[in-house]
Coordinates of N, CA and C and ligand atoms in Angstrom, one line a residue:
X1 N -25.8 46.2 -13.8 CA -26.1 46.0 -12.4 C -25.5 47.2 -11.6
X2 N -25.8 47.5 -10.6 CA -25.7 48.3 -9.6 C -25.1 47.7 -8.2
X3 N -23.9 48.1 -7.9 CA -23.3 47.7 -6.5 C -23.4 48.6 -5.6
X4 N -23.7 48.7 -4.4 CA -23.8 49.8 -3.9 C -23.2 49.3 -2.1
X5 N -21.8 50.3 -2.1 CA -21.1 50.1 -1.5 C -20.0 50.8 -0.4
X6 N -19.3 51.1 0.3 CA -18.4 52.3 0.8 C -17.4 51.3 0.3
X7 N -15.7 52.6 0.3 CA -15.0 52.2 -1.0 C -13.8 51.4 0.5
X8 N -14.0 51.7 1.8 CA -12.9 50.8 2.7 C -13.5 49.4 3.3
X9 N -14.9 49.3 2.9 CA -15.2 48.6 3.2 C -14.8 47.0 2.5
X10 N -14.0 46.0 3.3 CA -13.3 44.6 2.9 C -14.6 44.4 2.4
X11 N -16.0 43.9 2.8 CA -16.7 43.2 2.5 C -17.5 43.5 1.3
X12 N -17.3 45.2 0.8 CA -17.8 45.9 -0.2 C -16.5 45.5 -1.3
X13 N -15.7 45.4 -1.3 CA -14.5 44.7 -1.9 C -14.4 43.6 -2.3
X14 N -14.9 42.2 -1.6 CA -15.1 41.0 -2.1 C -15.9 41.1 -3.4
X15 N -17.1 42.1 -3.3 CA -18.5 42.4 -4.5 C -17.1 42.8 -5.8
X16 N -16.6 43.4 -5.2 CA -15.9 44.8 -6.2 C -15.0 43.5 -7.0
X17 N -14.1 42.8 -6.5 CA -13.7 41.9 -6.9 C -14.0 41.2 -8.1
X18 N -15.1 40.5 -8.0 CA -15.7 39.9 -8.9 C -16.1 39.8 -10.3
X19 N -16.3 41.1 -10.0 CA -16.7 41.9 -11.3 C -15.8 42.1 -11.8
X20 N -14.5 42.9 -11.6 CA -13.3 42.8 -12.0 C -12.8 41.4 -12.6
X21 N -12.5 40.7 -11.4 CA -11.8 39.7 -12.4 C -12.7 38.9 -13.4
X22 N -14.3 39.0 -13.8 CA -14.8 38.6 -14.8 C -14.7 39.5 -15.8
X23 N -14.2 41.0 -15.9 CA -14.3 41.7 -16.6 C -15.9 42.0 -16.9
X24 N -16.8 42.3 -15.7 CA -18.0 42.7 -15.7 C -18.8 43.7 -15.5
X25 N -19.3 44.4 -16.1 CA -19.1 46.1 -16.2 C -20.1 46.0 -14.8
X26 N -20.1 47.2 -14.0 CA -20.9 47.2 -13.0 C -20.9 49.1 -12.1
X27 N -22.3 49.0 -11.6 CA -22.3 50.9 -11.9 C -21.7 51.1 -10.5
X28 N -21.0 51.7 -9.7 CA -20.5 51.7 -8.4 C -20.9 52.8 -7.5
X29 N -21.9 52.6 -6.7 CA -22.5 53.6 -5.8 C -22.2 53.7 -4.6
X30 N -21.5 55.0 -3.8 CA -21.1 54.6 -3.0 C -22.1 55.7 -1.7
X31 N -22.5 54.6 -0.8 CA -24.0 55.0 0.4 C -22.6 56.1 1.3
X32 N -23.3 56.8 1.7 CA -22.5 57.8 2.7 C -23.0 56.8 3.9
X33 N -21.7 57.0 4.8 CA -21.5 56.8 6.3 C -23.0 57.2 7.0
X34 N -23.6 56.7 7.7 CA -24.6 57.3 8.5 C -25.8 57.8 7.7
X35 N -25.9 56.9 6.6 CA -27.3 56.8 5.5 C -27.8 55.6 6.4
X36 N -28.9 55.8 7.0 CA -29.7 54.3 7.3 C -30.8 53.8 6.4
X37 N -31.3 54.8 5.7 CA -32.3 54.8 4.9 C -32.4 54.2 3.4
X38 N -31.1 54.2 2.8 CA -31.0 54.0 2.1 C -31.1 52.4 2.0
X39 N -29.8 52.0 2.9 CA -29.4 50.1 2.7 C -31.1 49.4 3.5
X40 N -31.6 50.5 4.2 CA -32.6 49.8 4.6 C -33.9 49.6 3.8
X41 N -34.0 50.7 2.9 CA -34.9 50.4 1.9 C -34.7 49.8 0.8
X42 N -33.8 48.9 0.8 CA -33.1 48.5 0.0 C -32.7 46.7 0.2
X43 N -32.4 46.6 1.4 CA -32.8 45.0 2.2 C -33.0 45.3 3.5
X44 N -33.8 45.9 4.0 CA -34.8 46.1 5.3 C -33.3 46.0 6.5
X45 N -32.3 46.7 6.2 CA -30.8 47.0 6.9 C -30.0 47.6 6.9
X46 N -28.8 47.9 8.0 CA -28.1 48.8 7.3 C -26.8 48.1 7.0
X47 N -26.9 47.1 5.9 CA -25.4 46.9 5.6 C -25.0 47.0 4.1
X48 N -23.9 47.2 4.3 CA -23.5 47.4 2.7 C -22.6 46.1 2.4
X49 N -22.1 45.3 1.5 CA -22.7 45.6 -0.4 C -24.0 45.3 -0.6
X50 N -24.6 45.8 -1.2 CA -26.0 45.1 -2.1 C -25.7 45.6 -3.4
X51 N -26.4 44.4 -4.0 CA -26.6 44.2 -5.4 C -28.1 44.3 -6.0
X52 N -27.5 45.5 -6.9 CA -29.3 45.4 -7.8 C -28.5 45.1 -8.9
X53 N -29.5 44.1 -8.8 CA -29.7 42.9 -10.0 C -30.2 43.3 -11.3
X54 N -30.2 42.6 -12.8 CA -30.6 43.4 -13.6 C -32.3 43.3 -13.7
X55 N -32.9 42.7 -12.6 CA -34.0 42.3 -12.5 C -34.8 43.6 -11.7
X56 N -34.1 44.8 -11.8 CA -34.2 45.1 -10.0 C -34.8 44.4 -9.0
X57 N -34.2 43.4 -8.4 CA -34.2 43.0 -6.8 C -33.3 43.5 -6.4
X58 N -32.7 43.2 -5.2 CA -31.6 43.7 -4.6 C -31.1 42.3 -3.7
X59 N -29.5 42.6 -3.7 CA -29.3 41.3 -2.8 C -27.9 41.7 -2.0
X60 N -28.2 41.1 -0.4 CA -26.9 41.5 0.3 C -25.9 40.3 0.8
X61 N -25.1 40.6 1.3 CA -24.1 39.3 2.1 C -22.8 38.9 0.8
X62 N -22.0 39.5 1.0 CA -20.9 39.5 0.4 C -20.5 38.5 -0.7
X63 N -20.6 37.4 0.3 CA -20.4 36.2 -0.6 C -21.3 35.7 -1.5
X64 N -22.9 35.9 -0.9 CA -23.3 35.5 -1.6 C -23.3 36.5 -3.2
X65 N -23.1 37.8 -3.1 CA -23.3 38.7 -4.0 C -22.4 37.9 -5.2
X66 N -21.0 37.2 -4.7 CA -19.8 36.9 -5.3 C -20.3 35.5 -6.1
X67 N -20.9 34.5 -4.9 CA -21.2 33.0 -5.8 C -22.2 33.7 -7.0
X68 N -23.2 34.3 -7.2 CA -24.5 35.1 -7.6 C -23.6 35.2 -8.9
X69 N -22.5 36.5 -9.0 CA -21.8 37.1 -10.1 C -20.7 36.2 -11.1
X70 N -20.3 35.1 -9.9 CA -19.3 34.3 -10.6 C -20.5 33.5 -11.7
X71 N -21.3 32.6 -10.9 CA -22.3 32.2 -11.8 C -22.8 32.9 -13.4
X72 N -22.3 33.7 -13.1 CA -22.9 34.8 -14.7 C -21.8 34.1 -15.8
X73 N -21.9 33.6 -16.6 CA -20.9 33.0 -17.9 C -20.5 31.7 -17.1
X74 N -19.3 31.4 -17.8 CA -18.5 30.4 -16.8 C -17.2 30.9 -15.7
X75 N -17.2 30.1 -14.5 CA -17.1 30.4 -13.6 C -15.4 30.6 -13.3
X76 N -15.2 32.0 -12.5 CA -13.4 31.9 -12.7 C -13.3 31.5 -11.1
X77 N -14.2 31.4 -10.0 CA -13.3 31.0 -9.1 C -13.0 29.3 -8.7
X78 N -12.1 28.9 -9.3 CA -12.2 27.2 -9.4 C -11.4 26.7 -8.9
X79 N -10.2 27.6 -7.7 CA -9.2 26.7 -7.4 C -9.9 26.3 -6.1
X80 N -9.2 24.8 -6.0 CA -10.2 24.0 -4.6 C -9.9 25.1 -3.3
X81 N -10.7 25.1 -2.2 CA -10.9 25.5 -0.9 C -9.2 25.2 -0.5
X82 N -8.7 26.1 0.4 CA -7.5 26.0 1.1 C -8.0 26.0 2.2
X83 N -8.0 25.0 3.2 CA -8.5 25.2 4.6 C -7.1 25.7 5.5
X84 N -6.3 26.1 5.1 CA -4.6 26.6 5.2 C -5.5 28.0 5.1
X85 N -5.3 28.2 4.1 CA -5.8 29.8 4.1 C -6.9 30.7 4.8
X86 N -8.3 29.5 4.6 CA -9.2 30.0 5.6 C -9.3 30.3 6.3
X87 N -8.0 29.3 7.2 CA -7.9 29.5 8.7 C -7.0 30.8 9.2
X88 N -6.0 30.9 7.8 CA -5.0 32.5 8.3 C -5.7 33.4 8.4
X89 N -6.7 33.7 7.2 CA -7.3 34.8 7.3 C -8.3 35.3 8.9
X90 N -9.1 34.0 9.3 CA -9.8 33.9 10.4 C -8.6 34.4 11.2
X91 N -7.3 33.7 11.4 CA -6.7 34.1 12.6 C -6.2 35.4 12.7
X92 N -6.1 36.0 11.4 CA -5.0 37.4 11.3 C -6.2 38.5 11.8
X93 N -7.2 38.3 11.3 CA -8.5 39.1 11.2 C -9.1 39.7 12.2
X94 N -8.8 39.4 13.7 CA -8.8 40.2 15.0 C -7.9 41.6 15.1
X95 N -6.5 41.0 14.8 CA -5.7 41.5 14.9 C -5.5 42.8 14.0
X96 N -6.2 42.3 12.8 CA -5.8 43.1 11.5 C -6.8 44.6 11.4
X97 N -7.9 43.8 12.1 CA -8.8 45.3 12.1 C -8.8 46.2 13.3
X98 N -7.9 45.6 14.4 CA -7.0 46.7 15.5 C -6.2 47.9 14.7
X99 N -5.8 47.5 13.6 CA -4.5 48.2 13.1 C -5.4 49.1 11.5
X100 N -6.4 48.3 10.9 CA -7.0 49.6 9.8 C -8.2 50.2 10.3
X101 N -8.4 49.6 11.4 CA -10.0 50.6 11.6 C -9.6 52.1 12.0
X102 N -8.6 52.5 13.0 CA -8.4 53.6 13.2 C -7.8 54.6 12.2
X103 N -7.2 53.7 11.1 CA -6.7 54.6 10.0 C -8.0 54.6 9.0
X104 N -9.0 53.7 8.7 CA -10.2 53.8 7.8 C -11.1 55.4 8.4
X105 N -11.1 55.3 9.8 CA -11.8 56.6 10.5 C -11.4 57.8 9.6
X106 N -9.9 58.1 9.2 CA -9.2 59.2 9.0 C -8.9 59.1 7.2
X107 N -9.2 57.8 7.1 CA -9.1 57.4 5.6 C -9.7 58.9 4.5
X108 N -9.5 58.6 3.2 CA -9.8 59.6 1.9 C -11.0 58.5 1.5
X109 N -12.1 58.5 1.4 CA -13.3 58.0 0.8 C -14.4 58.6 1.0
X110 N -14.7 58.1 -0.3 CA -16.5 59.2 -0.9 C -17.4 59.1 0.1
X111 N -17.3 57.8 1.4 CA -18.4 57.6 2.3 C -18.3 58.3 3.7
X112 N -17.4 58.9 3.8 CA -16.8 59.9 4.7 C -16.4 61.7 4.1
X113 N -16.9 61.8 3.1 CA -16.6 63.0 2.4 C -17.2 64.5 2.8
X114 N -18.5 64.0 3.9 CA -19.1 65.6 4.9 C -18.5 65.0 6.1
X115 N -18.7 66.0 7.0 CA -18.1 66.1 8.4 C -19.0 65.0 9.0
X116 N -20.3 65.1 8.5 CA -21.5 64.7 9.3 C -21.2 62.9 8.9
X117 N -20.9 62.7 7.6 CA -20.6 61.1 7.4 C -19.7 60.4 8.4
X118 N -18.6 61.7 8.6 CA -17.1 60.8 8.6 C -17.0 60.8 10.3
X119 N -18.2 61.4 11.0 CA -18.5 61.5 12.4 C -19.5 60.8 12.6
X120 N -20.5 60.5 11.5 CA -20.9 58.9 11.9 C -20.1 57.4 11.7
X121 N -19.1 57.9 10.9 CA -18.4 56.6 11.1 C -18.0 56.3 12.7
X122 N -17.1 57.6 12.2 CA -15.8 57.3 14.0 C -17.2 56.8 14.9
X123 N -18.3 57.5 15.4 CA -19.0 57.0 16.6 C -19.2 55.5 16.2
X124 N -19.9 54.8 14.9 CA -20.0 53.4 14.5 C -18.9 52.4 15.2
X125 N -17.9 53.4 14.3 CA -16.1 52.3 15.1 C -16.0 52.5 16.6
X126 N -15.8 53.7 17.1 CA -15.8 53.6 18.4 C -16.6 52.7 19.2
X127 N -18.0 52.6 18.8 CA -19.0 51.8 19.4 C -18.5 50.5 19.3
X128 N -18.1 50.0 18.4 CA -17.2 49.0 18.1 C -16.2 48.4 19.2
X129 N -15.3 49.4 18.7 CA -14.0 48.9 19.3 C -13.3 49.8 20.3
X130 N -14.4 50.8 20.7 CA -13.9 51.5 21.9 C -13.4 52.7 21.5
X131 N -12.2 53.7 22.2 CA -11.6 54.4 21.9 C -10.7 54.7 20.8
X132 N -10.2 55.2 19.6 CA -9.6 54.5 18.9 C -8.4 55.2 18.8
X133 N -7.6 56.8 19.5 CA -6.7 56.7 19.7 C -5.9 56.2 20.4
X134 N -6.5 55.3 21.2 CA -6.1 54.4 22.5 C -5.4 53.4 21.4
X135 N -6.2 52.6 20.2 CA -6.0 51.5 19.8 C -5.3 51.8 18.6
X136 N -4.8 53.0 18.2 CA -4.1 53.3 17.2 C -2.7 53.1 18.3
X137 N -2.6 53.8 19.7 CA -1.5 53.7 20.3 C -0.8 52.3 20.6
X138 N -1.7 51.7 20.1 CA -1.3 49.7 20.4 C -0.4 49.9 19.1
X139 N -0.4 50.0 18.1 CA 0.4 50.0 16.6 C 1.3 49.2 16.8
X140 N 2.7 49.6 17.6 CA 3.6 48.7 17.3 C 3.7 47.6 18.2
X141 N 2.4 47.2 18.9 CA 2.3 46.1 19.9 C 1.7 44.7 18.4
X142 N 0.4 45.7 17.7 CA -0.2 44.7 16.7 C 0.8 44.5 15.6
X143 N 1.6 45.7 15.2 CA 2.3 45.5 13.9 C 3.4 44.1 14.4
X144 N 4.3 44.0 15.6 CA 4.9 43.1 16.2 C 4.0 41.5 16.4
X145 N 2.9 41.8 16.5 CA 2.2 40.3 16.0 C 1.7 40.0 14.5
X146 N 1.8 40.9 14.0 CA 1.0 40.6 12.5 C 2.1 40.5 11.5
X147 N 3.3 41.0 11.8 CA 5.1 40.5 10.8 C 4.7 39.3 11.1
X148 N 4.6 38.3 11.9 CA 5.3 37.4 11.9 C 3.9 35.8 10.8
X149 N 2.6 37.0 11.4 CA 1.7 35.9 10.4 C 1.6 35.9 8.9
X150 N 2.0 37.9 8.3 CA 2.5 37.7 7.3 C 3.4 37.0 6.8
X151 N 4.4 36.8 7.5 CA 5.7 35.4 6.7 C 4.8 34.6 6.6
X152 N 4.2 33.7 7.5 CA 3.7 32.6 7.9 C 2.5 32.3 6.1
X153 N 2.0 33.5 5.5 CA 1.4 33.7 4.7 C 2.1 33.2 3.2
X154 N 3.4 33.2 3.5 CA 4.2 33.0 2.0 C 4.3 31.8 1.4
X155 N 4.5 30.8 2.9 CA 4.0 29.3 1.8 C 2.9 28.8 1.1
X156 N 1.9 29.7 2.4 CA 0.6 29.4 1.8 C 0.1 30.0 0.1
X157 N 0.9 30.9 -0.5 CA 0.8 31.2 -1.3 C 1.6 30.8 -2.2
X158 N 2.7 30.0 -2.2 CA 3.4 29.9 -3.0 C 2.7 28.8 -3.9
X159 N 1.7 28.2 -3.3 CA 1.2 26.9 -4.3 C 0.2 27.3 -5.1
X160 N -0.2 28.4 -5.3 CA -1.8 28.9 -5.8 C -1.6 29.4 -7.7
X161 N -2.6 28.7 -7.9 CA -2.2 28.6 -9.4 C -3.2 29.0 -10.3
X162 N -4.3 28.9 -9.6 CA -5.6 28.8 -9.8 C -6.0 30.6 -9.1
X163 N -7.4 30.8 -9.2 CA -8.1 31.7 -8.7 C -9.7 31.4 -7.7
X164 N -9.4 31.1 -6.6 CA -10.5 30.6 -5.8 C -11.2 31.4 -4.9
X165 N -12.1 31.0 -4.3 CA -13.2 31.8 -3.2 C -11.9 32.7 -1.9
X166 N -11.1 31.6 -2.0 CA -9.7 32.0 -0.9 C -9.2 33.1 -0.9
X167 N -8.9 33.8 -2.5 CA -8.7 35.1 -2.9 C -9.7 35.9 -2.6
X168 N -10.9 36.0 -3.0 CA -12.0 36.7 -2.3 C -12.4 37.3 -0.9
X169 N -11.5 35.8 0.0 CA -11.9 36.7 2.0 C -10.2 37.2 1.6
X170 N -9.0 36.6 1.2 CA -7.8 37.1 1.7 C -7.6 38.6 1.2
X171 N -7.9 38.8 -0.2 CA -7.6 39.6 -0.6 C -8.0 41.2 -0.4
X172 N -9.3 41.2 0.5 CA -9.8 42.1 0.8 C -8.9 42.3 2.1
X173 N -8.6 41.8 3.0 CA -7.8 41.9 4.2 C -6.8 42.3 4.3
X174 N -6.1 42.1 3.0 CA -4.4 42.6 2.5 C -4.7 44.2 1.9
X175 N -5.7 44.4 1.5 CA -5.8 45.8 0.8 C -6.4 46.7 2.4
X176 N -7.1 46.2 3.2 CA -6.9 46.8 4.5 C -5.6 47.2 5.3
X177 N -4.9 46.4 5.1 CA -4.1 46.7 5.9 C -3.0 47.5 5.4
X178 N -3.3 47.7 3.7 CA -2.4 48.6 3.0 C -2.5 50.1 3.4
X179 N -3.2 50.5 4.6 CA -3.6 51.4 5.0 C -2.8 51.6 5.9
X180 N -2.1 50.7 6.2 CA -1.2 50.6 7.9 C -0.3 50.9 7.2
X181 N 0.7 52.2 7.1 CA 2.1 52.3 6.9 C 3.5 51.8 7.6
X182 N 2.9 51.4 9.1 CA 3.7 50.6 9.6 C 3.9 49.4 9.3
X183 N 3.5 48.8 8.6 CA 3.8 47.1 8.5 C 4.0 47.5 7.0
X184 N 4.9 46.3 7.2 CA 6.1 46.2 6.0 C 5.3 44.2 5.5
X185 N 5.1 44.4 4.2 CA 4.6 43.1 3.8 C 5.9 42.2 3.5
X186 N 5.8 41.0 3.2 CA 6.8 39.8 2.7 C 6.8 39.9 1.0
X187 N 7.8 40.5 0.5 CA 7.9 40.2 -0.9 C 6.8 39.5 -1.9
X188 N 6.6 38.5 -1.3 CA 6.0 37.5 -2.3 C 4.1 38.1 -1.7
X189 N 4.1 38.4 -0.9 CA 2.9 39.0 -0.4 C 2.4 40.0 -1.3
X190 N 2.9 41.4 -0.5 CA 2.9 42.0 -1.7 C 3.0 42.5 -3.2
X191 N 3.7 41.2 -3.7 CA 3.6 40.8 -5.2 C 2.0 40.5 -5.2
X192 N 1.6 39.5 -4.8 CA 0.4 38.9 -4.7 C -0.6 39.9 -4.7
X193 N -0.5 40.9 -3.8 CA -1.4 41.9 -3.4 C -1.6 43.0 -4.6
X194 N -0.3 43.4 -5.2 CA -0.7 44.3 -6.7 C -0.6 43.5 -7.7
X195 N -0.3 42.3 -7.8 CA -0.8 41.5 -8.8 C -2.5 41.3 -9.4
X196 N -2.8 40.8 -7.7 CA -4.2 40.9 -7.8 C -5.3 42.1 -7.4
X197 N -4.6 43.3 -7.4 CA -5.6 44.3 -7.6 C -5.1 45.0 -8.9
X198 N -4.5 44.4 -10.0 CA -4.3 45.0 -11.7 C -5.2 43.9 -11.6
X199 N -5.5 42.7 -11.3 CA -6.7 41.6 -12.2 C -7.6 42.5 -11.8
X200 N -8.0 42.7 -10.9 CA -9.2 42.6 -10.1 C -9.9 44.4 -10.6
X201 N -8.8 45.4 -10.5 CA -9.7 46.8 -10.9 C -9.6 47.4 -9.6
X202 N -9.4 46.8 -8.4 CA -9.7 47.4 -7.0 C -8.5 48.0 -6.5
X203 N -8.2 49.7 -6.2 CA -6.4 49.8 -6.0 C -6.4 49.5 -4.6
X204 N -5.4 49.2 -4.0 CA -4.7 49.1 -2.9 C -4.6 50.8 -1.7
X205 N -4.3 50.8 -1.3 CA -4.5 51.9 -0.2 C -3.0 52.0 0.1
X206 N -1.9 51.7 -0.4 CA -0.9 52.4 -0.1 C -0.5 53.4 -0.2
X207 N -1.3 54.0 -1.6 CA -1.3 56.0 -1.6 C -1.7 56.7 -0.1
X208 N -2.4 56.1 0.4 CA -3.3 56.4 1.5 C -2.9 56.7 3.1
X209 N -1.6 55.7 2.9 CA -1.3 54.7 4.0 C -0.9 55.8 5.6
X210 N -1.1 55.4 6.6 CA -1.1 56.4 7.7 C -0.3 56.0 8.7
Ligands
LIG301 N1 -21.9 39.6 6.4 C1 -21.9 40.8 5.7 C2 -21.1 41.9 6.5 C3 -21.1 43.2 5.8 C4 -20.7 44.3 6.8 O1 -20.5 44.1 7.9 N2 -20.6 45.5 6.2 C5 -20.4 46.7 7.1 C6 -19.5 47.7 6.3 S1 -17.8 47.3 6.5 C7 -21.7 47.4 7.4 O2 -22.5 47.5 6.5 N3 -21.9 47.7 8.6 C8 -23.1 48.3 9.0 C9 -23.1 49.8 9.1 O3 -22.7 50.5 8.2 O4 -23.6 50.3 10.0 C10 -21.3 40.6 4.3 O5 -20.4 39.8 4.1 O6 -21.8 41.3 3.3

């Protein structure tokens, strides 16, 4: 199978995931920034991940790519739903993409590798989220709210035993923000976070970090 994906992308990461922790070989293609043509001939859009299937079809929407791939053999994500967790990730997740989108702009990845890619990004984000040296200048306003939800993160983890859909939204979000050299994780967090990118195959972005 075929994933086709940009490599900062959290939601191209959930795909990436999967396959990793089933140990499932998969070919990794990564669409340049400001390709419309491609994801759109592809599922009539421009988003990335999609999956070609060994059927060639193609298929998009993160999760579903993920329920689609767990299905293959028997199933590893089995721990029950954490509505604790759900709800962190929802809340941290405003906050969190204040603080890696401006560093993803400037990031090292294959999908930003010509001038022409990595200047369709910045206009995409900007369109987005406005200015972004403005919102890089917020840093230690967001890093000052995001310490404190990381703690908040460590009980929630301490009970997890199992491997569930929960790791799938959290753990792309934690490898985002491994981008942020200003924030400093909670011990047990970042245990968590290179623990589960040796299962998983996917590295973390601390090499990176800005
Ligand atoms: N609901 C989708 C969201 C995917 C998504 O937003 N992907 C972004 C990349 S981070 C994208 O493709 N944006 C459109 C673009 O590149 O213009 C999923 O979970 O797969």
């Amino acid at each position: 199978m075929k994933l086709y994906i940009y490599e900062h992308c959290p939601f191209c990461t959930r795909a990436r995931m999967i396959f990793g922790l089933k140990g499932l070989a998969v070919d990794l293609q990564v669409i340049m920034e400001g390709d419309v043509e491609t994801p759109t001939r592809l599922i009539g859009k421009k988003a990335v991940p999609i999956l070609e299937k060994q059927d060639g079809t193609f298929m998009g929407e993160s999760l579903d790519i993920v329920r689609y791939v767990d299905a293959i053999g028997p199933p590893i994500l089995v721990a029950p739903l954490s509505e604790g967790l759900d709800a962190w990730v929802k809340e941290i997740w405003p906050t969190a993409l204040k603080l890696f989108i401006p560093r993803f702009v400037e990031g090292d990845f294959a999908e930003v590798a010509t001038p022409a890619a990595r200047e369709a990004y910045r206009l995409r984000e900007e369109h987005a989220f406005g200015n972004l040296d403005e919102l890089r200048n917020t840093t230690p306003t967001l890093v000052g709210q995001i310490e404190p939800m990381l703690e908040a993160l460590v009980p929630l983890l301490a009970s997890r035993k199992a491997i569930g859909i929960n790791d799938i939204t959290l753990w792309p979000l934690l490898r985002s923000l491994s981008i942020v050299r200003a924030v400093i994780f909670p011990e047990a967090v970042r245990s968590y976070m290179e623990h589960l990118s040796q299962k998983c195959g996917v590295p973390l972005l601390f090499e990176q970090s800005r």
